[in-house]
Amino acid sequence: MSTRKVIVDVDVGTDDAWALLLLLKCEEKFNFKVEAITCTHGNTDVHNATRNVLRILTAIGRTDVPVYKGAVEPLITPPPDREGHFHGVDGFGDLNFEAPDEALIQPEHAVNELYRRLSADPGNISLIFVGPLTNLALCVKLYPEVREKIKDLYVMGGNRHGVGNATKSAEFNFWADPEAAHIVFNNLMCPITLLPWETCVSEHRGLEMSWRMDVVGRTANKAVLMLNQVECKCYADWQNWMPCDAFVVAVFIKPDIVVHSEHWHVDIELTGALTRGQAVLDHRKRTKENTRIVDRIDTDYFKRMMLYAADHDVEDQL
C-alpha cells in the first residue's frame, strides 16, 4: 500500500503535544508520513503554540518536519472572553522551558502552505485539525478550489449532545472560532470525521492520572518528561487524564480503533445567545449527512498506543 500523507494543525496545548508524539512515533509502523505541522491560536496564542511544537520536535529529534505559523486570531474579532487557560497562558503550564530555535519556523504562512501542498498532490493528503479551524477556513475562502483537493479531514471539536466545556453548550475549539467551523462544515467536499467533546468525556474515564504519571510518564523520552511537569500542574485536581487531541489522531492512525460511529449532518450555531459555537445535528435527517461522528473507541488499544508514543516496549501489542 502507498504511504498515507497527513498535515496536522495544532494549538499546542498538552493534548496537542501528545497528538504530535503519537503521530510521529507511529509513522513507520502504520505507513504514513507527517508532511507538515501548521499552528493556530487557541489554547494559547499562535506564537506560543508554534514554540511549543518546536520544543516537542527538538526533544524527540524530529526537527525535519516543517512547521508553519498560521492564524493569530479568529475570523471575527475580538476573541471571546475566556475564564482561564487550562494549559497555562503559554500552553505549557507557564513553566518557562528553554526557548526553542525559532529559526526552524518556515517563512511561509500556514494557510498558503496548506494550499500549496494540497494543490501539488490533490486528493492524497489527509488533514487533522485539533484546534480552532481558522487556518482551514481561511484556506477555503482564499482558495475555493481547495475544497476538492483534500483527501479527508479529522477534527477534534464540537459536541454531539450540546454538552459544552467553554460554555454551557459549546466545546472550546468551535467556540473559539464558530465562523471558521461553520465555513469548514458547509464547504468541504471530502469525508469528515469528528471526535466531539462528549466522546472525550466518556473515553477519558478509563485513563487514570495515576496510570498517566506512574506508567506512561516513566520513560526516558525527553518530550514526555517535559509533559510530565506540565500535566502534573494542569491536572493537579483531576482523577483522570484528558488527551482529547490524541483520541482523534488514534482514529486516523488506526481506523478500526473506532467501536461506534454514526453519520450526521452537522452545522454550527453562530447567533444563539446561549448556544454560539454549538455543533447542531439534524435529527430529522432531512439534510444530507456531511460528518461521521465517533462515539466510542477501543480505550485499551488507545492506552497501548500512548505507551508506544512514550517509547515503552509495547510494539508487539499493536
Short mmCIF file of C-alpha atoms in Angstrom, two decimals, residues 54 90 148 151 155 288 304 310:
data_model
loop_
_atom_site.label_atom_id
_atom_site.label_comp_id
_atom_site.label_asym_id
_atom_site.label_seq_id
_atom_site.Cartn_x
_atom_site.Cartn_y
_atom_site.Cartn_z
CA LEU A 54 9.36 23.21 18.24
CA ASP A 90 1.86 29.78 27.30
CA GLU A 148 -11.97 19.42 -3.89
CA LYS A 151 -8.47 13.50 0.83
CA VAL A 155 -11.40 17.09 13.63
CA LYS A 288 -27.54 15.19 3.55
CA ARG A 304 -1.15 0.79 24.32
CA ALA A 310 6.12 7.42 25.14
#
